[in-house]
Amino acid sequence: KAGVTQTPRYLIKTRGQQVTLSCSPISGHRSVSWYQQTPGQGLQFLFEYFSETQRNKGNFPGRFSGRQFSNSRSEMNVSTLELGDSALYLCASKLGDLSNSPLHFGNGTRLTVT
Amino acid sequence: AQSVTQPDIHITVSEGASLELRCNYSYGATPYLFWYVQSPGQGLQLLLKYFSGDTLVQGIKGFEAEFKRSQSSFNLRKPSVHWSDAAEYFCAVGAGVNAGKSTFGDGTTLTVKP
């Protein structure tokens, strides 16, 4: 079974631009979560989608948004990019709604904002 | 609110030596606890998980962890470290409907000396 796929792997953007990152979960997984990883802040939760609905949201500004499609694929968008948005963005999927299901992570998208 | 503390930012051990990585959590009910490992440039991979029952859980790659409710700890151990174990290790807690919103510790970087 294929793992979580994130595209692209690397992105370089300029301040003020916007960016869209994509995540394809493991087949059958309906929950998709997004995390931002930086050396200073560690792993920070962005949001979680389940069956096309945002179920949880972290403490990030409204410039960060996401959505989930009927096939469980998810995208996150960051508008008006700032230098501090440079990070590794990780997507993780989870089987169903079981709280004991672990997260399965993709390899991430490395975003650099210049 | 749930939280996770990994007291050791960086640990260095010699190859063949034993390893213990510490994790303390704060959670109001019975926690669901996880250990993940991240190699450079990669996503996180699940090592093991604890939900209930036997407090000593076995994981992949020869790792094990012990849940101690009285100490709010979930320490990761390995009897003999291999050079390939060098990576960053994350402890996480997640439960209930918010399981997709797991809270991660800041991570412990493991260096293995030849």
GROMACS .gro file of C-alpha atoms in nm:
model
  228
    1LYS     CA    1   0.000   0.000   0.000
    2ALA     CA    2   0.143   0.337  -0.095
    3GLY     CA    3   0.233   0.575   0.186
    4VAL     CA    4   0.140   0.937   0.232
    5THR     CA    5   0.252   1.138  -0.069
    6GLN     CA    6   0.329   1.506  -0.049
    7THR     CA    7   0.402   1.728  -0.346
    8PRO     CA    8   0.612   1.912  -0.420
    9ARG     CA    9   0.912   1.811  -0.209
   10TYR     CA   10   1.074   2.152  -0.232
   11LEU     CA   11   0.943   2.501  -0.296
   12ILE     CA   12   1.108   2.840  -0.307
   13LYS     CA   13   0.879   3.140  -0.292
   14THR     CA   14   0.912   3.512  -0.242
   15ARG     CA   15   0.759   3.712   0.039
   16GLY     CA   16   0.404   3.814  -0.041
   17GLN     CA   17   0.337   3.524  -0.273
   18GLN     CA   18   0.101   3.240  -0.198
   19VAL     CA   19   0.162   2.867  -0.211
   20THR     CA   20  -0.043   2.548  -0.227
   21LEU     CA   21   0.083   2.218  -0.094
   22SER     CA   22  -0.074   1.884  -0.171
   23CYS     CA   23  -0.114   1.564   0.027
   24SER     CA   24  -0.246   1.226  -0.079
   25PRO     CA   25  -0.320   1.007   0.223
   26ILE     CA   26  -0.287   0.633   0.247
   27SER     CA   27  -0.575   0.466   0.068
   28GLY     CA   28  -0.869   0.429   0.305
   29HIS     CA   29  -0.750   0.693   0.549
   30ARG     CA   30  -1.008   0.965   0.599
   31SER     CA   31  -0.825   1.188   0.846
   32VAL     CA   32  -0.553   1.420   0.723
   33SER     CA   33  -0.354   1.647   0.953
   34TRP     CA   34  -0.099   1.912   0.871
   35TYR     CA   35   0.200   2.011   1.082
   36GLN     CA   36   0.465   2.278   1.050
   37GLN     CA   37   0.814   2.183   1.161
   38THR     CA   38   1.082   2.443   1.229
   39PRO     CA   39   1.404   2.424   1.431
   40GLY     CA   40   1.282   2.686   1.675
   41GLN     CA   41   0.921   2.580   1.727
   42GLY     CA   42   0.934   2.208   1.665
   43LEU     CA   43   0.623   2.035   1.537
   44GLN     CA   44   0.324   2.264   1.542
   45PHE     CA   45  -0.025   2.142   1.456
   46LEU     CA   46  -0.196   2.336   1.179
   47PHE     CA   47  -0.528   2.162   1.118
   48GLU     CA   48  -0.701   1.830   1.072
   49TYR     CA   49  -0.960   1.733   0.819
   50PHE     CA   50  -1.193   1.438   0.839
   51SER     CA   51  -1.442   1.355   0.567
   52GLU     CA   52  -1.396   1.696   0.404
   53THR     CA   53  -1.462   1.885   0.730
   54GLN     CA   54  -1.207   2.070   0.937
   55ARG     CA   55  -1.220   1.901   1.273
   56ASN     CA   56  -0.937   2.072   1.459
   57LYS     CA   57  -0.736   2.386   1.408
   58GLY     CA   58  -0.411   2.501   1.559
   59ASN     CA   59  -0.302   2.852   1.653
   60PHE     CA   60  -0.199   2.983   1.315
   61PRO     CA   61  -0.312   3.301   1.142
   62GLY     CA   62  -0.586   3.297   0.883
   63ARG     CA   63  -0.324   3.308   0.608
   64PHE     CA   64  -0.300   2.934   0.660
   65SER     CA   65  -0.594   2.743   0.522
   66GLY     CA   66  -0.671   2.399   0.400
   67ARG     CA   67  -0.930   2.176   0.248
   68GLN     CA   68  -1.002   1.812   0.188
   69PHE     CA   69  -1.159   1.659  -0.116
   70SER     CA   70  -1.404   1.373  -0.143
   71ASN     CA   71  -1.119   1.132  -0.219
   72SER     CA   72  -0.953   1.240   0.109
   73ARG     CA   73  -0.670   1.422  -0.068
   74SER     CA   74  -0.590   1.746   0.104
   75GLU     CA   75  -0.432   2.077   0.018
   76MET     CA   76  -0.306   2.355   0.236
   77ASN     CA   77  -0.262   2.710   0.123
   78VAL     CA   78  -0.051   2.986   0.267
   79SER     CA   79  -0.119   3.336   0.142
   80THR     CA   80   0.096   3.647   0.172
   81LEU     CA   81   0.404   3.447   0.258
   82GLU     CA   82   0.639   3.573   0.528
   83LEU     CA   83   1.001   3.478   0.589
   84GLY     CA   84   0.893   3.299   0.906
   85ASP     CA   85   0.679   3.060   0.704
   86SER     CA   86   0.994   2.883   0.588
   87ALA     CA   87   0.958   2.534   0.728
   88LEU     CA   88   0.903   2.169   0.659
   89TYR     CA   89   0.531   2.108   0.620
   90LEU     CA   90   0.427   1.757   0.709
   91CYS     CA   91   0.104   1.588   0.623
   92ALA     CA   92  -0.016   1.286   0.817
   93SER     CA   93  -0.308   1.056   0.762
   94LYS     CA   94  -0.492   0.835   1.006
   95LEU     CA   95  -0.727   0.545   0.963
   96GLY     CA   96  -1.084   0.634   1.044
   97ASP     CA   97  -1.187   0.813   1.358
   98LEU     CA   98  -1.016   0.582   1.604
   99SER     CA   99  -0.824   0.776   1.864
  100ASN     CA  100  -0.576   0.493   1.897
  101SER     CA  101  -0.474   0.509   1.534
  102PRO     CA  102  -0.124   0.644   1.487
  103LEU     CA  103  -0.038   0.912   1.236
  104HIS     CA  104   0.130   0.811   0.912
  105PHE     CA  105   0.351   1.090   0.785
  106GLY     CA  106   0.463   1.190   0.440
  107ASN     CA  107   0.817   1.308   0.375
  108GLY     CA  108   0.708   1.669   0.380
  109THR     CA  109   0.734   1.975   0.161
  110ARG     CA  110   1.030   2.199   0.234
  111LEU     CA  111   0.917   2.559   0.183
  112THR     CA  112   1.175   2.837   0.164
  113VAL     CA  113   1.054   3.195   0.158
  114THR     CA  114   1.304   3.455   0.040
  115ALA     CA  115  -0.437   2.091   2.783
  116GLN     CA  116  -0.213   1.804   2.690
  117SER     CA  117   0.162   1.854   2.676
  118VAL     CA  118   0.477   1.651   2.624
  119THR     CA  119   0.824   1.718   2.758
  120GLN     CA  120   1.140   1.557   2.631
  121PRO     CA  121   1.406   1.679   2.873
  122ASP     CA  122   1.706   1.581   2.662
  123ILE     CA  123   1.763   1.783   2.348
  124HIS     CA  124   2.066   1.583   2.239
  125ILE     CA  125   2.205   1.246   2.348
  126THR     CA  126   2.524   1.078   2.234
  127VAL     CA  127   2.583   0.707   2.288
  128SER     CA  128   2.841   0.463   2.162
  129GLU     CA  129   2.739   0.195   1.919
  130GLY     CA  130   2.640  -0.116   2.111
  131ALA     CA  131   2.555   0.076   2.426
  132SER     CA  132   2.206   0.089   2.572
  133LEU     CA  133   1.976   0.385   2.518
  134GLU     CA  134   1.699   0.551   2.714
  135LEU     CA  135   1.513   0.857   2.588
  136ARG     CA  136   1.290   1.031   2.836
  137CYS     CA  137   0.936   1.153   2.783
  138ASN     CA  138   0.696   1.308   3.033
  139TYR     CA  139   0.339   1.392   2.947
  140SER     CA  140   0.051   1.585   3.089
  141TYR     CA  141  -0.297   1.467   3.011
  142GLY     CA  142  -0.619   1.459   3.210
  143ALA     CA  143  -0.725   1.106   3.127
  144THR     CA  144  -0.558   0.788   3.011
  145PRO     CA  145  -0.327   0.902   2.736
  146TYR     CA  146  -0.254   0.745   2.406
  147LEU     CA  147   0.122   0.769   2.370
  148PHE     CA  148   0.346   0.733   2.070
  149TRP     CA  149   0.712   0.740   1.981
  150TYR     CA  150   0.814   0.846   1.633
  151VAL     CA  151   1.155   0.864   1.465
  152GLN     CA  152   1.262   1.109   1.197
  153SER     CA  153   1.568   1.073   0.979
  154PRO     CA  154   1.707   1.384   0.808
  155GLY     CA  155   1.487   1.506   0.526
  156GLN     CA  156   1.220   1.250   0.600
  157GLY     CA  157   0.882   1.239   0.765
  158LEU     CA  158   0.813   1.076   1.098
  159GLN     CA  159   0.786   0.699   1.133
  160LEU     CA  160   0.597   0.531   1.413
  161LEU     CA  161   0.816   0.323   1.645
  162LEU     CA  162   0.555   0.212   1.895
  163LYS     CA  163   0.232   0.309   2.068
  164TYR     CA  164   0.061   0.262   2.402
  165PHE     CA  165  -0.313   0.268   2.464
  166SER     CA  166  -0.382   0.038   2.755
  167GLY     CA  167  -0.290  -0.296   2.904
  168ASP     CA  168   0.067  -0.409   2.939
  169THR     CA  169   0.277  -0.109   3.037
  170LEU     CA  170   0.581  -0.237   2.848
  171VAL     CA  171   0.528  -0.211   2.473
  172GLN     CA  172   0.747  -0.344   2.199
  173GLY     CA  173   0.807  -0.160   1.877
  174ILE     CA  174   0.997  -0.186   1.556
  175LYS     CA  175   1.376  -0.185   1.522
  176GLY     CA  176   1.423  -0.340   1.866
  177PHE     CA  177   1.278  -0.046   2.058
  178GLU     CA  178   1.055  -0.071   2.361
  179ALA     CA  179   0.889   0.178   2.591
  180GLU     CA  180   0.747   0.162   2.940
  181PHE     CA  181   0.441   0.354   3.053
  182LYS     CA  182   0.455   0.465   3.416
  183ARG     CA  183   0.136   0.637   3.519
  184SER     CA  184   0.269   0.739   3.860
  185GLN     CA  185   0.555   0.926   3.697
  186SER     CA  186   0.363   1.044   3.388
  187SER     CA  187   0.643   0.901   3.182
  188PHE     CA  188   0.680   0.698   2.868
  189ASN     CA  189   1.052   0.639   2.820
  190LEU     CA  190   1.194   0.477   2.510
  191ARG     CA  191   1.467   0.217   2.542
  192LYS     CA  192   1.691   0.003   2.328
  193PRO     CA  193   1.941  -0.249   2.469
  194SER     CA  194   2.205  -0.206   2.198
  195VAL     CA  195   2.219   0.093   1.969
  196HIS     CA  196   2.319   0.064   1.604
  197TRP     CA  197   2.474   0.342   1.399
  198SER     CA  198   2.158   0.351   1.187
  199ASP     CA  199   1.957   0.458   1.493
  200ALA     CA  200   2.102   0.807   1.470
  201ALA     CA  201   1.799   1.029   1.413
  202GLU     CA  202   1.558   1.255   1.593
  203TYR     CA  203   1.301   1.096   1.822
  204PHE     CA  204   0.965   1.243   1.911
  205CYS     CA  205   0.725   1.148   2.186
  206ALA     CA  206   0.360   1.236   2.126
  207VAL     CA  207   0.029   1.221   2.306
  208GLY     CA  208  -0.306   1.213   2.137
  209ALA     CA  209  -0.645   1.087   2.237
  210GLY     CA  210  -1.013   1.109   2.179
  211VAL     CA  211  -1.167   1.296   1.894
  212ASN     CA  212  -0.861   1.518   1.891
  213ALA     CA  213  -0.625   1.234   1.818
  214GLY     CA  214  -0.542   1.385   1.482
  215LYS     CA  215  -0.419   1.686   1.675
  216SER     CA  216  -0.141   1.502   1.850
  217THR     CA  217   0.090   1.703   2.071
  218PHE     CA  218   0.458   1.639   2.016
  219GLY     CA  219   0.759   1.692   2.234
  220ASP     CA  220   1.046   1.901   2.104
  221GLY     CA  221   1.239   1.591   2.009
  222THR     CA  222   1.567   1.433   2.113
  223THR     CA  223   1.850   1.408   1.863
  224LEU     CA  224   2.048   1.088   1.896
  225THR     CA  225   2.409   1.073   1.785
  226VAL     CA  226   2.580   0.734   1.774
  227LYS     CA  227   2.957   0.719   1.816
  228PRO     CA  228   3.147   0.440   1.639
   0.00000   0.00000   0.00000
